[in-house]
Amino acid sequence: MALRSLAGSGPCSREALDEAVAEAGGREAPAPVAAGPALEDDEEDDGRGRGLLRWDGFSAWLHCVCVVGFDLELGQAVEVIYPQHSKLTDKEKTNICYLSFPDSNSGCLGDTQFCFRFRRSSGRRVSLHCLLDQFDKDLPVYLKKDPAYFYGYVYFRQVRDKTLKRGYFQKSLVLISKLPYIHFFHTVLKQIAPEYFEKNEPYLEAACNDVDRWPAPVPGKTLHLPIMGVVMKVRIPTCYDKPGTTQITQLTQQANTHISVILPTVHEVDLFRCFCPVFLHSQMLWELVLLGEPLVVMAPSPSESSETVLALVNCISPLKYFSDFRPYFTIHDSEFKEYTTRTQAPPSVILGVTNPFFAKTLQHWPHIIRIGDLKPAGEIPKQVKVKKLKNLKTLDSKPGVYTSYKPYLNRDEEIIKQLQKGVQQKRPSEAQSIILRRYFLELTQSFIIPLERYVASLMPLQKTISPWKSPPQLRQFLPEEFMKTLEKAGPQLTSRIKGDWIGLYRHFLKSPNFDGWFKTRRKEITQKLEALHLEALCEEDLLLWIQKHTEVETVDLVLKLKNKLLQADREHLPVKPDTMEKLRTHIDAIILALPEDLQSILLKTGMT
């Protein structure tokens, strides 16, 4: 908003002025919430003090809980949706039905846990939990909710039962949520699903009532979450945390008899277990994910496919993977035709599949990872080889990475030796995962730091910010200009890995991950410039300004300043609380300097 135009309204009648002010006065607005770091640990609040209604607490964590059973006539069917008022379209229910059961060829006897992700129906109203969406800004970018997708967390049971016609009891308990907290929701299911299968609906209702009493999922707080006699202790990360650290470990020293389960992470999977069959090629897979290349994981069961896809998406953290990914994908999925068509190049997506039919349907895809059964922690499968795609002809092809991709970077033999030594010494999978996660983190940071440094140089100088002009814009990102900076300030400053870094950057700049990353950074910088513009306004002597300008211009100034306050609130601008207070004081002082009839109208517009 250009404040030069505050004074530039031109002459108009007093009646027209009153009318415009009265119209603006009808827009009531809540008091802005100042941006700042997330709430800290010992500020627990169960949400009731915020005036939450019945099921608001539940909705902060889950959209609904579904029970999917097998009907001899209908096939898979949603038997229960809880709470009953939860809205799912027919298309969403169909997707949930098919994604909640393993493919028949998987042969999953006993209990199986896995995760899926599906597109929400277009055209449906996206209900934003306004109280909680303000917390989204404090999350790391890779944990922010994507309003276009739901996650499904599944606990599937298949056991022999001679009393049933099929001879098997088959049922899934499914948690549907917008939150990508994989480890957390799998832990919740472990606590409640086995007992649910024994006790049915009343038990499920009681569990949902417990969730409804949970505090909001506020980043940075240590939360105690009771469910069916068990108390889970978790902490949701914030964007202010140092990458690669887990804060909750410091708190585990204090013994607490009430705490049953302490989760060191809400979202991470066992990285080494997933990469174990392919850890010789982990750096090449990191490149493929970074570049947003089409990638298929063919696995024997939904557990293996979903864990491997999530591990791949996680390996470029703290960079967000901006393309679509489906931890478990079936031939019944509503996007099946879109993603398997041969009339266009495969899309930028990572698919996890188990049905052998996909070996034929997706054989035109450029990169396919075929894995066998993931071994329990401590057991190491044979390392798979990189093979040519033409070798993936048969449904029973051996495990391997099928691609003709030539990595840009030389393989880091150091990390391979370190992991192989861990295997020989029977190092726990958790310790191996920490080593691998740190390696991926350092690799991603070495890659992203030069980009961050260049984008910072595009930001206008603070001295160019004038209160009476629109905030300056970020300069254009010029790929060739960026490439020139790499000679002196490239990844060689922080990484020992050699190779064609320039080629990797050129490819990355054309990828969806760069597009998503740059849009996010541009938005953050634009908001920072808006915040600095607000601070510049607060430092002005606005009472002196109005003495030199007309009444019409003064009213225009008040309305524009109020719009700035609304914008700061709506967009969660990183503005200091005292800046907001100063601006309100300025607005009040200006209004009091106007005639009484205008004062009464302007004061009704709120936010003063």
Coordinates of C-alpha atoms in Angstrom, one line a residue:
M1 CA 0.0 0.0 0.0
A2 CA 1.6 3.3 -1.0
L3 CA 1.2 5.8 1.7
R4 CA 2.0 8.6 -0.7
S5 CA -1.5 8.1 -1.9
L6 CA -2.8 8.7 1.7
A7 CA -2.7 12.4 0.9
G8 CA -3.6 12.0 -2.7
S9 CA -7.3 11.4 -2.5
G10 CA -8.1 14.7 -4.2
P11 CA -11.0 17.0 -3.3
C12 CA -14.3 15.5 -2.4
S13 CA -17.5 16.5 -0.6
R14 CA -17.9 16.1 3.2
E15 CA -21.0 13.9 2.5
A16 CA -19.0 11.5 0.4
L17 CA -16.3 11.4 3.0
D18 CA -18.8 10.6 5.8
E19 CA -20.3 7.9 3.6
A20 CA -16.9 6.3 2.9
V21 CA -15.9 6.4 6.5
A22 CA -19.3 4.9 7.6
E23 CA -18.9 2.1 5.1
A24 CA -15.4 1.3 6.5
G25 CA -16.8 1.4 10.0
G26 CA -18.9 -1.7 9.3
R27 CA -15.8 -3.9 9.2
E28 CA -15.1 -5.0 12.7
A29 CA -11.9 -6.9 13.2
P30 CA -10.2 -8.8 16.0
A31 CA -7.3 -7.4 17.9
P32 CA -4.1 -8.4 16.1
V33 CA -1.9 -11.2 17.4
A34 CA 1.7 -10.0 17.4
A35 CA 4.1 -12.3 15.7
G36 CA 6.9 -13.8 17.7
P37 CA 8.4 -17.1 18.8
A38 CA 6.2 -20.0 19.7
L39 CA 4.9 -20.5 23.2
E40 CA 7.4 -22.1 25.4
D41 CA 7.2 -25.3 27.4
D42 CA 5.5 -24.6 30.7
E43 CA 2.6 -22.6 29.4
E44 CA 0.2 -25.6 29.0
D45 CA -3.4 -24.8 28.4
D46 CA -6.1 -27.3 27.6
G47 CA -7.8 -24.9 25.2
R48 CA -11.0 -24.5 27.2
G49 CA -9.9 -21.0 28.3
R50 CA -9.9 -20.0 24.7
G51 CA -13.6 -20.6 24.4
L52 CA -13.3 -23.8 22.3
L53 CA -16.6 -25.7 21.6
R54 CA -17.3 -29.4 21.8
W55 CA -15.0 -31.3 19.3
D56 CA -12.8 -28.2 18.6
G57 CA -10.1 -29.8 20.6
F58 CA -10.5 -33.0 18.6
S59 CA -10.5 -31.1 15.3
A60 CA -7.2 -29.5 16.1
W61 CA -5.6 -32.9 15.8
L62 CA -7.9 -35.1 13.7
H63 CA -10.5 -34.6 11.0
C64 CA -12.2 -37.9 11.9
V65 CA -11.7 -41.6 12.8
C66 CA -12.9 -44.3 10.4
V67 CA -13.4 -48.0 10.7
V68 CA -13.1 -49.8 7.4
G69 CA -14.3 -53.4 7.2
F70 CA -14.8 -56.0 4.5
D71 CA -18.3 -56.8 3.2
L72 CA -18.7 -59.9 1.1
E73 CA -21.1 -58.1 -1.3
L74 CA -19.7 -54.5 -1.1
G75 CA -16.0 -55.2 -0.6
Q76 CA -14.3 -52.6 1.5
A77 CA -16.7 -50.3 3.2
V78 CA -16.6 -47.5 5.8
E79 CA -18.5 -48.9 8.8
V80 CA -18.1 -46.1 11.2
I81 CA -17.1 -42.4 11.0
Y82 CA -16.5 -40.6 14.3
P83 CA -17.5 -38.0 15.3
Q84 CA -20.7 -38.6 13.4
H85 CA -20.9 -35.0 12.2
S86 CA -17.5 -35.3 10.4
K87 CA -17.8 -34.5 6.7
L88 CA -16.3 -36.7 4.0
T89 CA -17.3 -36.7 0.3
D90 CA -18.2 -39.9 -1.4
K91 CA -14.9 -39.7 -3.4
E92 CA -12.9 -39.3 -0.2
K93 CA -14.7 -42.2 1.4
T94 CA -13.9 -44.4 -1.6
N95 CA -10.3 -43.4 -1.4
I96 CA -10.2 -44.2 2.3
C97 CA -11.8 -47.6 1.7
Y98 CA -9.2 -48.8 -0.8
L99 CA -6.2 -47.2 0.8
S100 CA -7.0 -48.6 4.3
F101 CA -6.5 -52.3 3.1
P102 CA -3.3 -53.8 1.8
D103 CA -3.4 -55.3 -1.7
S104 CA -4.5 -58.9 -1.6
N105 CA -1.0 -60.0 -2.8
S106 CA 0.7 -58.4 0.2
G107 CA -0.5 -61.3 2.5
C108 CA -0.4 -59.2 5.6
L109 CA -1.5 -61.6 8.4
G110 CA -1.8 -60.2 11.9
D111 CA -1.5 -56.5 12.6
T112 CA 0.0 -54.0 10.1
Q113 CA 0.5 -50.3 10.4
F114 CA 1.0 -47.9 7.5
C115 CA 0.2 -44.5 6.2
F116 CA -1.4 -43.0 3.1
R117 CA -2.0 -39.5 1.7
F118 CA -4.8 -38.5 -0.6
R119 CA -6.1 -35.4 -2.3
R120 CA -9.1 -33.7 -0.7
S121 CA -12.1 -33.3 -3.0
S122 CA -12.0 -30.1 -5.0
G123 CA -14.9 -27.8 -4.5
R124 CA -15.4 -28.8 -0.8
R125 CA -15.2 -26.0 1.7
V126 CA -11.8 -26.0 3.4
S127 CA -12.6 -25.4 7.0
L128 CA -9.8 -23.5 8.6
H129 CA -9.4 -23.9 12.3
C130 CA -8.6 -20.2 12.7
L131 CA -7.4 -20.4 16.3
L132 CA -4.9 -23.1 15.3
D133 CA -3.7 -21.8 11.9
Q134 CA -1.9 -19.0 13.7
F135 CA 0.4 -21.8 15.1
D136 CA 1.2 -23.0 11.6
K137 CA 3.6 -20.0 11.1
D138 CA 5.8 -21.3 14.0
L139 CA 6.2 -24.8 12.4
P140 CA 9.2 -25.8 10.3
V141 CA 8.1 -25.4 6.6
Y142 CA 8.1 -29.2 6.1
L143 CA 5.6 -29.7 8.9
K144 CA 3.1 -27.0 7.8
K145 CA -0.4 -28.4 6.9
D146 CA -1.2 -28.7 3.2
P147 CA -5.0 -27.8 3.0
A148 CA -5.3 -29.8 -0.2
Y149 CA -4.4 -33.2 1.3
F150 CA -5.4 -35.5 4.1
Y151 CA -3.2 -38.2 5.8
G152 CA -4.6 -41.5 6.7
Y153 CA -2.9 -43.5 9.5
V154 CA -3.9 -47.1 9.4
Y155 CA -3.9 -50.0 11.9
F156 CA -5.0 -53.1 9.9
R157 CA -5.8 -56.5 11.5
Q158 CA -6.3 -59.7 9.5
V159 CA -6.7 -62.9 11.5
R160 CA -8.2 -66.3 10.8
D161 CA -11.8 -66.5 12.0
K162 CA -13.8 -69.7 11.0
T163 CA -17.1 -68.1 12.0
L164 CA -16.9 -65.7 9.1
K165 CA -17.6 -66.7 5.5
R166 CA -14.3 -65.5 4.1
G167 CA -12.5 -67.3 7.0
Y168 CA -10.7 -64.1 8.0
F169 CA -11.5 -61.1 10.2
Q170 CA -10.3 -58.0 8.3
K171 CA -10.7 -54.5 9.6
S172 CA -8.8 -51.2 9.7
L173 CA -8.9 -48.4 12.3
V174 CA -7.9 -45.2 10.4
L175 CA -7.1 -41.8 11.8
I176 CA -7.7 -39.0 9.2
S177 CA -5.7 -35.8 9.8
K178 CA -4.2 -32.8 8.1
L179 CA -1.1 -33.1 10.3
P180 CA 1.9 -35.0 9.0
Y181 CA 2.9 -36.3 12.4
I182 CA 3.6 -39.9 11.2
H183 CA 5.4 -41.3 14.3
F184 CA 3.0 -39.7 16.7
F185 CA -0.2 -41.0 15.1
H186 CA 1.2 -44.5 14.7
T187 CA 2.0 -44.5 18.4
V188 CA -1.6 -43.4 19.2
L189 CA -2.9 -46.3 17.1
K190 CA -0.6 -48.7 18.9
Q191 CA -2.2 -47.6 22.1
I192 CA -5.9 -47.8 21.1
A193 CA -6.4 -50.1 18.1
P194 CA -5.7 -53.5 19.7
E195 CA -8.2 -52.8 22.5
Y196 CA -10.7 -51.3 20.0
F197 CA -10.9 -54.6 18.1
E198 CA -12.0 -56.3 21.3
K199 CA -14.3 -53.6 22.7
N200 CA -15.7 -51.8 19.5
E201 CA -17.6 -48.5 19.4
P202 CA -17.9 -47.5 23.1
Y203 CA -14.1 -47.7 23.4
L204 CA -13.6 -45.7 20.2
E205 CA -16.0 -43.0 21.5
A206 CA -14.1 -42.8 24.8
A207 CA -10.8 -42.5 23.0
C208 CA -12.2 -39.6 20.8
N209 CA -13.4 -37.9 24.0
D210 CA -9.9 -38.1 25.4
V211 CA -8.5 -36.5 22.2
D212 CA -11.1 -33.7 22.4
R213 CA -9.6 -32.8 25.8
W214 CA -6.0 -32.5 24.5
P215 CA -4.3 -29.1 24.5
A216 CA -3.8 -27.6 21.0
P217 CA -0.8 -28.8 19.0
V218 CA 1.2 -25.7 19.7
P219 CA 4.8 -25.8 18.3
G220 CA 7.5 -25.4 21.0
K221 CA 5.4 -26.7 23.9
T222 CA 5.9 -29.9 25.8
L223 CA 2.4 -31.5 25.7
H224 CA 1.0 -34.2 28.0
L225 CA -1.7 -36.1 26.0
P226 CA -3.7 -38.7 28.0
I227 CA -5.5 -41.4 26.0
M228 CA -7.3 -44.4 27.5
G229 CA -5.1 -44.5 30.7
V230 CA -1.8 -43.8 28.9
V231 CA -0.1 -40.3 29.0
M232 CA 2.1 -39.4 26.0
K233 CA 4.7 -36.7 26.3
V234 CA 5.5 -34.9 23.0
R235 CA 6.9 -31.7 21.7
I236 CA 6.1 -30.4 18.2
P237 CA 9.2 -28.7 16.6
T238 CA 9.3 -25.0 15.8
C239 CA 11.0 -23.2 12.9
Y240 CA 13.2 -21.6 15.6
D241 CA 14.8 -25.0 16.6
K242 CA 18.3 -25.8 15.4
P243 CA 17.9 -28.3 12.6
G244 CA 18.8 -31.9 13.6
T245 CA 18.2 -31.5 17.3
T246 CA 15.4 -32.9 19.4
Q247 CA 14.4 -30.7 22.4
I248 CA 12.4 -33.3 24.3
T249 CA 15.4 -35.4 25.2
Q250 CA 16.5 -32.7 27.7
L251 CA 13.2 -33.2 29.6
T252 CA 13.3 -37.0 29.9
Q253 CA 15.7 -36.7 32.8
Q254 CA 12.9 -35.7 35.1
A255 CA 11.2 -39.0 36.2
N256 CA 7.4 -38.7 36.1
T257 CA 5.3 -41.7 37.1
H258 CA 2.3 -40.2 35.2
I259 CA 4.1 -40.3 31.8
S260 CA 3.8 -43.7 30.0
V261 CA 5.2 -42.8 26.6
I262 CA 7.8 -40.2 25.7
L263 CA 8.1 -39.5 22.0
P264 CA 11.5 -37.9 20.9
T265 CA 9.9 -37.1 17.5
V266 CA 6.4 -36.6 16.1
H267 CA 7.1 -37.0 12.4
E268 CA 10.4 -38.9 11.7
V269 CA 10.6 -42.5 10.5
D270 CA 13.4 -45.0 11.1
L271 CA 15.6 -43.5 8.3
F272 CA 18.3 -46.2 8.3
R273 CA 15.8 -49.1 8.3
C274 CA 14.2 -47.6 5.2
F275 CA 17.5 -46.8 3.4
C276 CA 19.2 -49.9 4.6
P277 CA 18.8 -52.0 1.3
V278 CA 19.9 -49.0 -0.7
F279 CA 22.3 -47.0 1.5
L280 CA 25.1 -47.4 -1.1
H281 CA 22.9 -45.2 -3.4
S282 CA 21.5 -42.9 -0.7
Q283 CA 23.3 -39.8 -2.1
M284 CA 21.9 -40.5 -5.6
L285 CA 18.4 -40.9 -4.1
W286 CA 18.9 -37.6 -2.3
E287 CA 19.6 -35.9 -5.6
L288 CA 16.5 -37.5 -7.3
V289 CA 14.3 -36.2 -4.4
L290 CA 15.9 -32.8 -4.4
L291 CA 15.3 -32.4 -8.1
G292 CA 11.7 -33.6 -7.9
E293 CA 12.2 -36.5 -10.3
P294 CA 9.3 -39.0 -10.8
L295 CA 10.1 -41.9 -8.4
V296 CA 8.3 -45.2 -7.7
V297 CA 8.9 -47.4 -4.7
M298 CA 7.8 -51.0 -5.3
A299 CA 7.6 -52.8 -2.0
P300 CA 6.0 -56.1 -0.7
S301 CA 3.6 -54.4 1.7
P302 CA 2.1 -50.9 2.5
S303 CA 4.3 -50.7 5.6
E304 CA 7.5 -50.9 3.6
S305 CA 6.2 -48.7 0.8
S306 CA 4.9 -45.9 3.1
E307 CA 7.9 -45.9 5.4
T308 CA 10.3 -45.7 2.4
V309 CA 8.4 -42.9 0.6
L310 CA 8.3 -40.9 3.8
A311 CA 12.0 -41.5 4.4
L312 CA 12.7 -40.2 0.9
V313 CA 10.6 -37.1 1.4
N314 CA 12.4 -36.6 4.8
C315 CA 15.9 -36.9 3.4
I316 CA 16.0 -33.4 2.0
S317 CA 14.9 -31.8 5.3
P318 CA 14.9 -29.0 6.4
L319 CA 14.0 -28.3 2.7
K320 CA 10.4 -29.0 2.0
Y321 CA 9.5 -31.5 -0.7
F322 CA 7.0 -29.4 -2.7
S323 CA 5.7 -32.0 -5.1
D324 CA 3.0 -34.6 -4.5
F325 CA 3.9 -37.9 -2.7
R326 CA 1.8 -41.0 -2.0
P327 CA 3.2 -43.3 0.7
Y328 CA 0.7 -46.0 -0.5
F329 CA -0.9 -45.8 -3.9
T330 CA -3.4 -48.3 -5.4
I331 CA -5.0 -49.0 -8.8
H332 CA -8.3 -47.7 -7.3
D333 CA -6.9 -44.3 -6.4
S334 CA -8.8 -41.4 -7.9
E335 CA -5.5 -40.1 -9.4
F336 CA -4.5 -43.5 -10.9
K337 CA -5.2 -42.5 -14.5
E338 CA -3.6 -39.1 -14.1
Y339 CA -0.4 -40.6 -12.7
T340 CA 0.0 -43.6 -15.0
T341 CA -0.9 -42.2 -18.4
R342 CA 1.7 -42.6 -21.1
T343 CA 0.4 -39.6 -23.2
Q344 CA 2.7 -37.3 -21.2
A345 CA 5.9 -37.4 -19.2
P346 CA 5.5 -38.9 -15.7
P347 CA 4.7 -36.1 -13.1
S348 CA 6.9 -34.9 -10.3
V349 CA 5.7 -37.3 -7.7
I350 CA 6.9 -40.1 -5.4
L351 CA 4.6 -43.2 -5.4
G352 CA 4.7 -46.1 -3.0
V353 CA 3.1 -49.2 -4.5
T354 CA 2.7 -52.9 -3.7
N355 CA 0.5 -54.3 -6.5
P356 CA 2.7 -56.3 -9.1
F357 CA 0.4 -54.7 -11.8
F358 CA 2.4 -51.5 -11.4
A359 CA 5.6 -53.1 -12.6
K360 CA 4.0 -53.1 -16.0
T361 CA 1.9 -49.9 -15.7
L362 CA 4.8 -47.7 -14.5
Q363 CA 7.7 -49.3 -16.4
H364 CA 8.0 -46.1 -18.5
W365 CA 8.9 -44.1 -15.3
P366 CA 12.5 -43.0 -15.2
H367 CA 13.4 -44.1 -11.7
I368 CA 12.1 -47.2 -9.8
I369 CA 13.3 -48.5 -6.5
R370 CA 12.3 -52.1 -5.9
I371 CA 12.8 -53.4 -2.3
G372 CA 12.3 -56.7 -0.6
D373 CA 11.0 -57.2 2.9
L374 CA 12.5 -54.6 5.3
K375 CA 14.5 -56.5 8.0
P376 CA 14.0 -55.9 11.7
A377 CA 16.5 -53.6 13.3
G378 CA 19.9 -55.3 13.5
E379 CA 19.5 -57.4 10.4
I380 CA 21.0 -56.1 7.2
P381 CA 19.6 -57.1 3.8
K382 CA 21.8 -57.6 0.8
Q383 CA 22.6 -54.3 -0.9
V384 CA 20.7 -53.8 -4.1
K385 CA 22.4 -52.7 -7.4
V386 CA 21.6 -49.8 -9.8
K387 CA 20.2 -51.5 -12.9
K388 CA 19.1 -50.4 -16.3
L389 CA 15.4 -49.7 -16.7
K390 CA 15.1 -52.2 -19.6
N391 CA 15.8 -55.0 -17.1
L392 CA 12.6 -54.3 -15.3
K393 CA 10.5 -56.4 -17.6
T394 CA 9.0 -59.1 -15.4
L395 CA 6.8 -58.8 -12.3
D396 CA 9.3 -60.8 -10.2
S397 CA 12.3 -58.6 -11.0
K398 CA 14.9 -58.6 -8.3
P399 CA 15.3 -55.8 -5.8
G400 CA 17.3 -52.9 -7.2
V401 CA 17.3 -49.2 -8.2
Y402 CA 16.2 -49.2 -11.8
T403 CA 17.4 -45.9 -13.5
S404 CA 19.7 -44.5 -16.1
Y405 CA 20.3 -41.4 -14.0
K406 CA 23.9 -40.2 -13.7
P407 CA 24.5 -38.4 -10.3
Y408 CA 25.9 -34.9 -10.5
L409 CA 28.0 -35.4 -7.3
N410 CA 30.7 -38.0 -6.6
R411 CA 29.7 -40.6 -4.0
D412 CA 30.8 -39.9 -0.5
E413 CA 32.7 -43.0 0.5
E414 CA 33.1 -41.7 4.1
I415 CA 29.5 -42.1 5.0
I416 CA 29.3 -45.5 3.4
K417 CA 32.3 -46.7 5.5
Q418 CA 30.8 -45.2 8.6
L419 CA 27.4 -47.0 8.1
Q420 CA 29.1 -50.3 7.1
K421 CA 31.2 -50.2 10.3
G422 CA 28.0 -49.7 12.2
V423 CA 26.5 -52.8 10.6
Q424 CA 29.6 -54.9 11.5
Q425 CA 29.5 -53.6 15.1
K426 CA 25.8 -54.2 15.3
R427 CA 25.2 -50.6 16.1
P428 CA 21.4 -50.0 16.9
S429 CA 19.3 -48.8 14.0
E430 CA 18.4 -45.6 15.9
A431 CA 22.1 -44.7 16.1
Q432 CA 22.6 -45.5 12.4
S433 CA 19.5 -43.3 11.6
I434 CA 21.1 -40.4 13.5
I435 CA 24.3 -40.7 11.5
L436 CA 22.4 -40.9 8.2
R437 CA 20.0 -38.0 9.1
R438 CA 23.0 -35.8 10.1
Y439 CA 24.7 -36.6 6.8
F440 CA 21.6 -35.7 4.7
L441 CA 21.1 -32.5 6.8
E442 CA 24.7 -31.4 6.2
L443 CA 24.4 -32.2 2.5
T444 CA 21.1 -30.2 2.2
Q445 CA 22.4 -27.3 4.2
S446 CA 25.6 -27.1 2.1
F447 CA 23.4 -27.0 -1.0
I448 CA 20.9 -24.5 0.2
I449 CA 23.2 -22.0 2.0
P450 CA 24.5 -20.4 -1.2
L451 CA 20.9 -19.9 -2.4
E452 CA 19.9 -18.3 0.9
R453 CA 23.0 -16.1 0.8
Y454 CA 22.1 -14.9 -2.8
V455 CA 18.4 -14.3 -2.0
A456 CA 19.5 -12.2 1.1
S457 CA 21.5 -10.0 -1.3
L458 CA 18.3 -9.4 -3.3
M459 CA 16.6 -7.8 -0.3
P460 CA 16.4 -3.9 -0.5
L461 CA 18.4 -2.0 2.0
Q462 CA 16.5 -0.8 5.1
K463 CA 17.4 2.9 4.3
T464 CA 15.3 2.6 1.1
I465 CA 12.1 2.0 3.2
S466 CA 10.1 5.2 3.3
P467 CA 6.8 5.5 5.3
W468 CA 5.2 7.5 2.5
K469 CA 6.0 5.0 -0.3
S470 CA 5.0 1.4 -0.9
P471 CA 7.5 -1.0 0.7
P472 CA 10.3 -1.9 -1.8
Q473 CA 10.2 -5.2 -3.6
L474 CA 12.7 -8.1 -3.6
R475 CA 14.9 -7.9 -6.6
Q476 CA 14.5 -10.5 -9.4
F477 CA 16.3 -13.9 -9.0
L478 CA 18.7 -14.1 -11.9
P479 CA 20.0 -17.7 -12.4
E480 CA 23.2 -16.6 -14.2
E481 CA 24.0 -14.0 -11.5
F482 CA 23.5 -16.7 -8.8
M483 CA 25.8 -19.1 -10.7
K484 CA 28.6 -16.5 -10.6
T485 CA 28.4 -16.3 -6.8
L486 CA 29.2 -20.1 -6.5
E487 CA 32.8 -19.7 -7.5
K488 CA 33.7 -17.9 -4.2
A489 CA 30.7 -18.8 -2.0
G490 CA 29.5 -22.2 -3.2
P491 CA 28.9 -25.5 -1.3
Q492 CA 32.7 -26.2 -1.4
L493 CA 32.9 -24.0 1.7
T494 CA 30.9 -26.4 3.8
S495 CA 31.0 -29.8 2.0
R496 CA 33.8 -32.2 1.2
I497 CA 31.9 -33.7 -1.7
K498 CA 33.2 -33.1 -5.2
G499 CA 31.3 -33.2 -8.4
D500 CA 29.2 -31.1 -10.8
W501 CA 27.5 -28.8 -8.2
I502 CA 26.8 -26.2 -11.0
G503 CA 24.9 -28.8 -13.0
L504 CA 23.0 -29.8 -9.9
Y505 CA 22.0 -26.2 -9.3
R506 CA 20.9 -25.6 -12.9
H507 CA 18.7 -28.7 -12.7
F508 CA 17.3 -27.7 -9.3
L509 CA 16.4 -24.2 -10.5
K510 CA 13.9 -25.8 -13.0
S511 CA 12.3 -28.1 -10.3
P512 CA 9.1 -27.7 -8.3
N513 CA 11.2 -27.8 -5.1
F514 CA 13.0 -24.6 -6.1
D515 CA 9.8 -23.0 -7.2
G516 CA 8.2 -23.8 -3.8
W517 CA 11.2 -22.8 -1.8
F518 CA 11.7 -19.5 -3.6
K519 CA 7.9 -18.6 -3.3
T520 CA 8.1 -19.3 0.4
R521 CA 11.3 -17.2 0.9
R522 CA 9.8 -14.3 -1.2
K523 CA 6.7 -14.3 0.9
E524 CA 8.7 -14.3 4.1
I525 CA 10.9 -11.4 2.9
T526 CA 7.9 -9.4 1.6
Q527 CA 6.3 -9.8 5.0
K528 CA 9.5 -8.6 6.7
L529 CA 9.6 -5.5 4.4
E530 CA 5.9 -4.8 5.3
A531 CA 6.8 -5.1 9.0
L532 CA 9.8 -2.7 8.6
H533 CA 7.4 -0.3 6.7
L534 CA 5.1 -0.4 9.7
E535 CA 8.0 0.4 12.0
A536 CA 9.0 3.3 9.8
L537 CA 5.5 4.7 10.1
C538 CA 5.5 4.4 13.8
E539 CA 8.7 6.6 14.0
E540 CA 7.0 9.4 12.0
D541 CA 5.4 12.4 13.7
L542 CA 2.0 11.8 12.3
L543 CA 0.4 14.7 14.3
L544 CA 2.8 17.1 12.6
W545 CA 1.9 15.5 9.2
I546 CA -1.9 16.1 9.6
Q547 CA -1.4 19.8 10.4
K548 CA -0.1 20.2 6.9
H549 CA -2.8 18.1 5.2
T550 CA -6.6 18.4 4.7
E551 CA -9.3 16.7 6.7
V552 CA -10.0 14.3 3.8
E553 CA -6.4 13.3 3.6
T554 CA -6.3 12.8 7.4
V555 CA -9.3 10.4 7.3
D556 CA -7.7 8.6 4.4
L557 CA -4.6 8.2 6.5
V558 CA -6.6 6.7 9.4
L559 CA -8.3 4.2 7.2
K560 CA -5.1 3.2 5.5
L561 CA -3.3 2.8 8.9
K562 CA -6.2 0.6 10.1
N563 CA -5.9 -1.5 7.0
K564 CA -2.2 -1.9 7.8
L565 CA -3.1 -3.2 11.3
L566 CA -5.6 -5.6 9.8
Q567 CA -3.0 -6.9 7.3
A568 CA -0.4 -7.4 10.1
D569 CA -3.0 -9.5 11.9
R570 CA -4.3 -11.4 8.9
E571 CA -0.8 -12.3 7.5
H572 CA 0.9 -12.7 10.9
L573 CA 3.5 -10.1 10.0
P574 CA 6.7 -10.3 12.1
V575 CA 5.9 -7.1 13.9
K576 CA 7.0 -6.3 17.5
P577 CA 4.0 -6.0 19.9
D578 CA 5.1 -2.4 20.9
T579 CA 5.1 -1.4 17.2
M580 CA 1.4 -2.4 17.0
E581 CA 0.7 -0.5 20.2
K582 CA 2.5 2.6 19.0
L583 CA 0.5 2.5 15.7
R584 CA -2.8 2.2 17.7
T585 CA -1.8 5.2 19.8
H586 CA -1.0 7.2 16.7
I587 CA -4.4 6.3 15.2
D588 CA -6.2 7.4 18.4
A589 CA -4.3 10.7 18.6
I590 CA -5.1 11.5 14.9
I591 CA -8.8 10.7 15.4
L592 CA -8.9 13.0 18.5
A593 CA -7.5 15.8 16.4
L594 CA -10.5 15.6 14.0
P595 CA -14.0 17.1 14.4
E596 CA -16.3 15.2 16.9
D597 CA -18.7 13.9 14.2
L598 CA -15.9 12.2 12.4
Q599 CA -14.3 11.0 15.6
S600 CA -17.5 9.0 16.5
I601 CA -17.6 7.3 13.1
L602 CA -13.9 6.5 13.0
L603 CA -13.9 5.1 16.5
K604 CA -16.6 2.6 15.6
T605 CA -14.3 0.9 13.1
G606 CA -12.6 -0.9 16.0
M607 CA -8.9 -1.8 16.3
T608 CA -8.1 1.4 18.1

